[in-house]
Amino acid sequence: MMAGASAAGSLWLWSAAAMIGLCAWWGMGLARWAQAYDGSLRAGAPVTAKTLWQAARRARRQPVRWLRDGAGGLAAAALGACVWRLQGGGGLGVLLLGLGLMALACLDQRSGLLPDALTLPLMGAGWCFGPLDLWTAAGASLSLWAGLAAGAGLYRRWRGRDGFGGGDVKCLAMLAGWFGAAAALTILWMASLLGLLAWACRRSRRQAYPFGPYLALAAGPWLVWPAGATRLLDGLDRVVMHFTRPLWAVWDG
């Protein structure tokens, strides 16, 4: 009995160490990938999946710079450790989403783009392997995509410039496929608050800034602790209902 428990404990520790090591390896390459992708685009390469994955291969051949790459490795390792500790092996799908979001955040921070070649496969993975059933996940993604795209189009016609990029719309649709439309809208709200705080701290406030990193940060609670994020969403719903109840009473009256 004791020997079996010891063997199971050793297997758990080795599995956790292997997963955290793979996460760190992935995270340490993200800055190099973003730099290589941005360099390809500046050199005139088209915004295609081929350009993105060629940049990934070139990045892996570049030498590691610990000050540049270490932060990404530590962040990815911390994400892997938290998901494994709180969700165990059942959180592997969400962990892959988190690593994909880290890549999207780095790519957007450097190039200003959230590549479809990464966003759309993650959306499909959410439909097939996420916590929602296929039709619910697909409906959440497509409805949110249509709504946000329509809103972005109206803003463009009104102001004559983009206020919300197409990559951000697809990223939120992808998150809706994993966690539902309500969670994705909450992530959008939290990301907007983070972006507003970052904008207030900037010296140059007229320059556009990438929104992808704030979406990735705001999605963190749903990646690490989905049950707690669901409780947060329920709490926000109760707060909204509390403050809007007088308005509904006036409407009904």
GROMACS .gro file of N, CA and C in nm, residues 128-250:
model
  369
  128CYS      N    1  -1.406   2.215  -2.957
  128CYS     CA    2  -1.395   2.068  -2.953
  128CYS      C    3  -1.355   2.015  -2.816
  129PHE      N    4  -1.268   2.088  -2.744
  129PHE     CA    5  -1.209   2.033  -2.622
  129PHE      C    6  -1.235   2.118  -2.499
  130GLY      N    7  -1.305   2.231  -2.514
  130GLY     CA    8  -1.331   2.317  -2.401
  130GLY      C    9  -1.440   2.264  -2.310
  131PRO      N   10  -1.472   2.336  -2.204
  131PRO     CA   11  -1.571   2.289  -2.107
  131PRO      C   12  -1.715   2.295  -2.158
  132LEU      N   13  -1.742   2.372  -2.264
  132LEU     CA   14  -1.877   2.383  -2.319
  132LEU      C   15  -1.898   2.277  -2.427
  133ASP      N   16  -2.025   2.244  -2.452
  133ASP     CA   17  -2.051   2.153  -2.562
  133ASP      C   18  -2.032   2.226  -2.695
  134LEU      N   19  -2.021   2.150  -2.803
  134LEU     CA   20  -1.982   2.205  -2.932
  134LEU      C   21  -2.075   2.317  -2.978
  135TRP      N   22  -2.206   2.293  -2.974
  135TRP     CA   23  -2.299   2.392  -3.028
  135TRP      C   24  -2.306   2.518  -2.941
  136THR      N   25  -2.298   2.501  -2.811
  136THR     CA   26  -2.297   2.618  -2.722
  136THR      C   27  -2.172   2.701  -2.744
  137ALA      N   28  -2.056   2.634  -2.756
  137ALA     CA   29  -1.930   2.706  -2.775
  137ALA      C   30  -1.929   2.779  -2.910
  138ALA      N   31  -1.970   2.709  -3.015
  138ALA     CA   32  -1.970   2.771  -3.148
  138ALA      C   33  -2.069   2.887  -3.153
  139GLY      N   34  -2.186   2.870  -3.092
  139GLY     CA   35  -2.284   2.980  -3.090
  139GLY      C   36  -2.233   3.100  -3.014
  140ALA      N   37  -2.165   3.077  -2.900
  140ALA     CA   38  -2.111   3.189  -2.823
  140ALA      C   39  -2.005   3.264  -2.903
  141SER      N   40  -1.916   3.189  -2.969
  141SER     CA   41  -1.811   3.253  -3.048
  141SER      C   42  -1.869   3.335  -3.163
  142LEU      N   43  -1.960   3.275  -3.239
  142LEU     CA   44  -2.010   3.340  -3.360
  142LEU      C   45  -2.099   3.458  -3.326
  143SER      N   46  -2.180   3.447  -3.221
  143SER     CA   47  -2.266   3.560  -3.184
  143SER      C   48  -2.184   3.677  -3.133
  144LEU      N   49  -2.084   3.647  -3.050
  144LEU     CA   50  -2.000   3.756  -2.999
  144LEU      C   51  -1.918   3.818  -3.111
  145TRP      N   52  -1.866   3.735  -3.200
  145TRP     CA   53  -1.790   3.784  -3.315
  145TRP      C   54  -1.876   3.879  -3.398
  146ALA      N   55  -1.998   3.839  -3.429
  146ALA     CA   56  -2.085   3.924  -3.510
  146ALA      C   57  -2.118   4.055  -3.439
  147GLY      N   58  -2.149   4.047  -3.309
  147GLY     CA   59  -2.185   4.167  -3.235
  147GLY      C   60  -2.070   4.267  -3.224
  148LEU      N   61  -1.952   4.217  -3.188
  148LEU     CA   62  -1.837   4.306  -3.173
  148LEU      C   63  -1.791   4.361  -3.308
  149ALA      N   64  -1.796   4.279  -3.412
  149ALA     CA   65  -1.758   4.328  -3.545
  149ALA      C   66  -1.853   4.438  -3.591
  150ALA      N   67  -1.983   4.421  -3.563
  150ALA     CA   68  -2.079   4.525  -3.600
  150ALA      C   69  -2.051   4.654  -3.522
  151GLY      N   70  -2.023   4.640  -3.392
  151GLY     CA   71  -1.991   4.759  -3.314
  151GLY      C   72  -1.865   4.828  -3.361
  152ALA      N   73  -1.762   4.749  -3.397
  152ALA     CA   74  -1.639   4.808  -3.448
  152ALA      C   75  -1.662   4.879  -3.580
  153GLY      N   76  -1.749   4.821  -3.665
  153GLY     CA   77  -1.779   4.885  -3.793
  153GLY      C   78  -1.853   5.016  -3.775
  154LEU      N   79  -1.947   5.022  -3.681
  154LEU     CA   80  -2.018   5.147  -3.654
  154LEU      C   81  -1.923   5.254  -3.601
  155TYR      N   82  -1.832   5.214  -3.515
  155TYR     CA   83  -1.734   5.310  -3.462
  155TYR      C   84  -1.646   5.364  -3.574
  156ARG      N   85  -1.607   5.276  -3.667
  156ARG     CA   86  -1.523   5.319  -3.778
  156ARG      C   87  -1.597   5.420  -3.866
  157ARG      N   88  -1.724   5.399  -3.890
  157ARG     CA   89  -1.802   5.492  -3.970
  157ARG      C   90  -1.822   5.625  -3.898
  158TRP      N   91  -1.834   5.617  -3.767
  158TRP     CA   92  -1.859   5.738  -3.687
  158TRP      C   93  -1.733   5.822  -3.674
  159ARG      N   94  -1.621   5.758  -3.639
  159ARG     CA   95  -1.498   5.833  -3.611
  159ARG      C   96  -1.401   5.835  -3.728
  160GLY      N   97  -1.419   5.750  -3.827
  160GLY     CA   98  -1.328   5.746  -3.940
  160GLY      C   99  -1.198   5.674  -3.912
  161ARG      N  100  -1.191   5.599  -3.804
  161ARG     CA  101  -1.071   5.522  -3.770
  161ARG      C  102  -1.111   5.404  -3.684
  162ASP      N  103  -1.020   5.307  -3.676
  162ASP     CA  104  -1.049   5.187  -3.598
  162ASP      C  105  -1.034   5.215  -3.450
  163GLY      N  106  -1.128   5.168  -3.372
  163GLY     CA  107  -1.116   5.175  -3.227
  163GLY      C  108  -1.094   5.038  -3.166
  164PHE      N  109  -1.128   4.935  -3.242
  164PHE     CA  110  -1.120   4.798  -3.191
  164PHE      C  111  -1.082   4.711  -3.310
  165GLY      N  112  -0.964   4.651  -3.303
  165GLY     CA  113  -0.912   4.578  -3.417
  165GLY      C  114  -0.983   4.446  -3.441
  166GLY      N  115  -0.976   4.400  -3.566
  166GLY     CA  116  -1.036   4.272  -3.599
  166GLY      C  117  -0.974   4.156  -3.524
  167GLY      N  118  -0.844   4.164  -3.496
  167GLY     CA  119  -0.778   4.059  -3.419
  167GLY      C  120  -0.831   4.051  -3.277
  168ASP      N  121  -0.862   4.167  -3.217
  168ASP     CA  122  -0.919   4.168  -3.082
  168ASP      C  123  -1.058   4.104  -3.082
  169VAL      N  124  -1.137   4.133  -3.185
  169VAL     CA  125  -1.271   4.073  -3.197
  169VAL      C  126  -1.260   3.921  -3.204
  170LYS      N  127  -1.169   3.871  -3.287
  170LYS     CA  128  -1.153   3.725  -3.301
  170LYS      C  129  -1.100   3.663  -3.172
  171CYS      N  130  -1.013   3.734  -3.103
  171CYS     CA  131  -0.960   3.682  -2.977
  171CYS      C  132  -1.071   3.668  -2.874
  172LEU      N  133  -1.160   3.768  -2.866
  172LEU     CA  134  -1.272   3.759  -2.773
  172LEU      C  135  -1.370   3.650  -2.815
  173ALA      N  136  -1.392   3.634  -2.945
  173ALA     CA  137  -1.477   3.525  -2.992
  173ALA      C  138  -1.416   3.390  -2.956
  174MET      N  139  -1.285   3.381  -2.963
  174MET     CA  140  -1.217   3.258  -2.924
  174MET      C  141  -1.238   3.231  -2.774
  175LEU      N  142  -1.225   3.334  -2.690
  175LEU     CA  143  -1.247   3.317  -2.547
  175LEU      C  144  -1.391   3.279  -2.517
  176ALA      N  145  -1.486   3.334  -2.595
  176ALA     CA  146  -1.626   3.297  -2.577
  176ALA      C  147  -1.647   3.149  -2.607
  177GLY      N  148  -1.573   3.095  -2.704
  177GLY     CA  149  -1.584   2.953  -2.734
  177GLY      C  150  -1.533   2.864  -2.622
  178TRP      N  151  -1.444   2.918  -2.540
  178TRP     CA  152  -1.393   2.839  -2.427
  178TRP      C  153  -1.478   2.857  -2.301
  179PHE      N  154  -1.518   2.982  -2.273
  179PHE     CA  155  -1.577   3.012  -2.142
  179PHE      C  156  -1.720   3.066  -2.150
  180GLY      N  157  -1.771   3.093  -2.270
  180GLY     CA  158  -1.905   3.148  -2.284
  180GLY      C  159  -1.902   3.297  -2.313
  181ALA      N  160  -2.010   3.347  -2.370
  181ALA     CA  161  -2.016   3.487  -2.410
  181ALA      C  162  -2.012   3.581  -2.290
  182ALA      N  163  -2.082   3.545  -2.181
  182ALA     CA  164  -2.083   3.631  -2.063
  182ALA      C  165  -1.943   3.647  -2.005
  183ALA      N  166  -1.868   3.538  -1.997
  183ALA     CA  167  -1.731   3.545  -1.946
  183ALA      C  168  -1.644   3.630  -2.039
  184ALA      N  169  -1.661   3.614  -2.171
  184ALA     CA  170  -1.580   3.691  -2.266
  184ALA      C  171  -1.608   3.840  -2.253
  185LEU      N  172  -1.735   3.877  -2.232
  185LEU     CA  173  -1.767   4.019  -2.214
  185LEU      C  174  -1.710   4.072  -2.083
  186THR      N  175  -1.709   3.989  -1.980
  186THR     CA  176  -1.646   4.030  -1.854
  186THR      C  177  -1.495   4.048  -1.873
  187ILE      N  178  -1.433   3.958  -1.949
  187ILE     CA  179  -1.290   3.972  -1.979
  187ILE      C  180  -1.266   4.101  -2.056
  188LEU      N  181  -1.354   4.134  -2.151
  188LEU     CA  182  -1.342   4.260  -2.225
  188LEU      C  183  -1.349   4.379  -2.131
  189TRP      N  184  -1.443   4.374  -2.037
  189TRP     CA  185  -1.457   4.484  -1.941
  189TRP      C  186  -1.331   4.498  -1.855
  190MET      N  187  -1.281   4.386  -1.804
  190MET     CA  188  -1.161   4.391  -1.721
  190MET      C  189  -1.040   4.436  -1.801
  191ALA      N  190  -1.027   4.390  -1.926
  191ALA     CA  191  -0.915   4.432  -2.010
  191ALA      C  192  -0.923   4.580  -2.041
  192SER      N  193  -1.045   4.633  -2.058
  192SER     CA  194  -1.061   4.776  -2.083
  192SER      C  195  -1.014   4.858  -1.963
  193LEU      N  196  -1.046   4.808  -1.842
  193LEU     CA  197  -0.998   4.878  -1.723
  193LEU      C  198  -0.845   4.876  -1.715
  194LEU      N  199  -0.785   4.760  -1.742
  194LEU     CA  200  -0.639   4.752  -1.740
  194LEU      C  201  -0.578   4.843  -1.846
  195GLY      N  202  -0.638   4.844  -1.966
  195GLY     CA  203  -0.588   4.931  -2.071
  195GLY      C  204  -0.602   5.077  -2.036
  196LEU      N  205  -0.712   5.112  -1.970
  196LEU     CA  206  -0.731   5.252  -1.929
  196LEU      C  207  -0.627   5.294  -1.826
  197LEU      N  208  -0.597   5.205  -1.732
  197LEU     CA  209  -0.493   5.235  -1.633
  197LEU      C  210  -0.357   5.251  -1.700
  198ALA      N  211  -0.327   5.162  -1.795
  198ALA     CA  212  -0.199   5.173  -1.867
  198ALA      C  213  -0.194   5.301  -1.949
  199TRP      N  214  -0.306   5.337  -2.011
  199TRP     CA  215  -0.311   5.461  -2.089
  199TRP      C  216  -0.288   5.583  -2.000
  200ALA      N  217  -0.345   5.582  -1.879
  200ALA     CA  218  -0.330   5.694  -1.788
  200ALA      C  219  -0.185   5.710  -1.742
  201CYS      N  220  -0.110   5.600  -1.741
  201CYS     CA  221   0.030   5.606  -1.696
  201CYS      C  222   0.127   5.638  -1.810
  202ARG      N  223   0.076   5.644  -1.933
  202ARG     CA  224   0.164   5.668  -2.048
  202ARG      C  225   0.198   5.817  -2.059
  203ARG      N  226   0.318   5.842  -2.111
  203ARG     CA  227   0.355   5.980  -2.140
  203ARG      C  228   0.288   6.029  -2.268
  204SER      N  229   0.289   5.945  -2.370
  204SER     CA  230   0.225   5.979  -2.497
  204SER      C  231   0.091   5.908  -2.504
  205ARG      N  232  -0.020   5.983  -2.489
  205ARG     CA  233  -0.152   5.923  -2.483
  205ARG      C  234  -0.225   5.927  -2.617
  206ARG      N  235  -0.162   5.984  -2.718
  206ARG     CA  236  -0.225   5.988  -2.849
  206ARG      C  237  -0.191   5.867  -2.934
  207GLN      N  238  -0.089   5.794  -2.896
  207GLN     CA  239  -0.044   5.679  -2.974
  207GLN      C  240  -0.128   5.556  -2.940
  208ALA      N  241  -0.170   5.484  -3.043
  208ALA     CA  242  -0.247   5.360  -3.021
  208ALA      C  243  -0.159   5.255  -2.956
  209TYR      N  244  -0.220   5.168  -2.877
  209TYR     CA  245  -0.144   5.063  -2.811
  209TYR      C  246  -0.216   4.930  -2.830
  210PRO      N  247  -0.142   4.820  -2.831
  210PRO     CA  248  -0.204   4.689  -2.852
  210PRO      C  249  -0.292   4.650  -2.734
  211PHE      N  250  -0.404   4.588  -2.765
  211PHE     CA  251  -0.502   4.549  -2.663
  211PHE      C  252  -0.486   4.403  -2.623
  212GLY      N  253  -0.418   4.324  -2.706
  212GLY     CA  254  -0.404   4.181  -2.679
  212GLY      C  255  -0.344   4.147  -2.544
  213PRO      N  256  -0.237   4.215  -2.500
  213PRO     CA  257  -0.182   4.181  -2.368
  213PRO      C  258  -0.281   4.198  -2.254
  214TYR      N  259  -0.369   4.298  -2.264
  214TYR     CA  260  -0.467   4.320  -2.157
  214TYR      C  261  -0.577   4.215  -2.161
  215LEU      N  262  -0.613   4.168  -2.280
  215LEU     CA  263  -0.707   4.057  -2.290
  215LEU      C  264  -0.649   3.932  -2.225
  216ALA      N  265  -0.522   3.906  -2.251
  216ALA     CA  266  -0.458   3.787  -2.193
  216ALA      C  267  -0.453   3.796  -2.041
  217LEU      N  268  -0.419   3.913  -1.989
  217LEU     CA  269  -0.415   3.930  -1.843
  217LEU      C  270  -0.554   3.915  -1.782
  218ALA      N  271  -0.654   3.975  -1.846
  218ALA     CA  272  -0.789   3.969  -1.792
  218ALA      C  273  -0.845   3.828  -1.795
  219ALA      N  274  -0.800   3.746  -1.889
  219ALA     CA  275  -0.846   3.607  -1.896
  219ALA      C  276  -0.780   3.519  -1.792
  220GLY      N  277  -0.681   3.569  -1.721
  220GLY     CA  278  -0.606   3.489  -1.625
  220GLY      C  279  -0.692   3.415  -1.523
  221PRO      N  280  -0.790   3.481  -1.458
  221PRO     CA  281  -0.871   3.407  -1.359
  221PRO      C  282  -0.944   3.287  -1.418
  222TRP      N  283  -0.990   3.295  -1.542
  222TRP     CA  284  -1.059   3.182  -1.603
  222TRP      C  285  -0.962   3.069  -1.640
  223LEU      N  286  -0.835   3.105  -1.660
  223LEU     CA  287  -0.736   3.003  -1.690
  223LEU      C  288  -0.691   2.929  -1.564
  224VAL      N  289  -0.665   3.005  -1.459
  224VAL     CA  290  -0.604   2.948  -1.340
  224VAL      C  291  -0.708   2.886  -1.246
  225TRP      N  292  -0.821   2.956  -1.228
  225TRP     CA  293  -0.920   2.912  -1.130
  225TRP      C  294  -1.059   2.937  -1.186
  226PRO      N  295  -1.107   2.852  -1.276
  226PRO     CA  296  -1.237   2.877  -1.340
  226PRO      C  297  -1.353   2.889  -1.241
  227ALA      N  298  -1.350   2.809  -1.133
  227ALA     CA  299  -1.459   2.816  -1.036
  227ALA      C  300  -1.464   2.953  -0.969
  228GLY      N  301  -1.347   3.007  -0.934
  228GLY     CA  302  -1.344   3.140  -0.875
  228GLY      C  303  -1.386   3.247  -0.973
  229ALA      N  304  -1.347   3.231  -1.099
  229ALA     CA  305  -1.387   3.327  -1.201
  229ALA      C  306  -1.538   3.325  -1.222
  230THR      N  307  -1.597   3.205  -1.216
  230THR     CA  308  -1.742   3.195  -1.229
  230THR      C  309  -1.812   3.265  -1.114
  231ARG      N  310  -1.758   3.250  -0.993
  231ARG     CA  311  -1.816   3.320  -0.879
  231ARG      C  312  -1.801   3.471  -0.895
  232LEU      N  313  -1.688   3.515  -0.951
  232LEU     CA  314  -1.670   3.658  -0.979
  232LEU      C  315  -1.776   3.707  -1.076
  233LEU      N  316  -1.802   3.629  -1.181
  233LEU     CA  317  -1.901   3.666  -1.280
  233LEU      C  318  -2.040   3.672  -1.217
  234ASP      N  319  -2.072   3.575  -1.131
  234ASP     CA  320  -2.201   3.576  -1.064
  234ASP      C  321  -2.214   3.698  -0.972
  235GLY      N  322  -2.104   3.733  -0.904
  235GLY     CA  323  -2.108   3.851  -0.819
  235GLY      C  324  -2.130   3.979  -0.897
  236LEU      N  325  -2.065   3.989  -1.012
  236LEU     CA  326  -2.084   4.107  -1.095
  236LEU      C  327  -2.228   4.116  -1.145
  237ASP      N  328  -2.286   4.000  -1.179
  237ASP     CA  329  -2.427   3.998  -1.222
  237ASP      C  330  -2.518   4.050  -1.110
  238ARG      N  331  -2.491   4.008  -0.988
  238ARG     CA  332  -2.576   4.054  -0.877
  238ARG      C  333  -2.560   4.204  -0.854
  239VAL      N  334  -2.437   4.255  -0.869
  239VAL     CA  335  -2.416   4.399  -0.853
  239VAL      C  336  -2.491   4.477  -0.960
  240VAL      N  337  -2.481   4.430  -1.084
  240VAL     CA  338  -2.551   4.498  -1.193
  240VAL      C  339  -2.702   4.495  -1.171
  241MET      N  340  -2.754   4.379  -1.131
  241MET     CA  341  -2.898   4.369  -1.107
  241MET      C  342  -2.942   4.460  -0.992
  242HIS      N  343  -2.858   4.473  -0.890
  242HIS     CA  344  -2.892   4.558  -0.776
  242HIS      C  345  -2.905   4.704  -0.818
  243PHE      N  346  -2.813   4.752  -0.900
  243PHE     CA  347  -2.814   4.893  -0.938
  243PHE      C  348  -2.912   4.923  -1.052
  244THR      N  349  -2.950   4.821  -1.127
  244THR     CA  350  -3.044   4.845  -1.237
  244THR      C  351  -3.188   4.813  -1.200
  245ARG      N  352  -3.212   4.756  -1.081
  245ARG     CA  353  -3.348   4.722  -1.042
  245ARG      C  354  -3.440   4.844  -1.039
  246PRO      N  355  -3.394   4.960  -0.987
  246PRO     CA  356  -3.484   5.077  -0.992
  246PRO      C  357  -3.521   5.118  -1.134
  247LEU      N  358  -3.428   5.104  -1.228
  247LEU     CA  359  -3.459   5.139  -1.366
  247LEU      C  360  -3.566   5.047  -1.423
  248TRP      N  361  -3.555   4.917  -1.393
  248TRP     CA  362  -3.656   4.823  -1.441
  248TRP      C  363  -3.791   4.850  -1.376
  249ALA      N  364  -3.790   4.892  -1.248
  249ALA     CA  365  -3.915   4.923  -1.181
  249ALA      C  366  -3.985   5.043  -1.247
  250VAL      N  367  -3.906   5.145  -1.283
  250VAL     CA  368  -3.963   5.261  -1.352
  250VAL      C  369  -4.017   5.219  -1.489
   0.00000   0.00000   0.00000
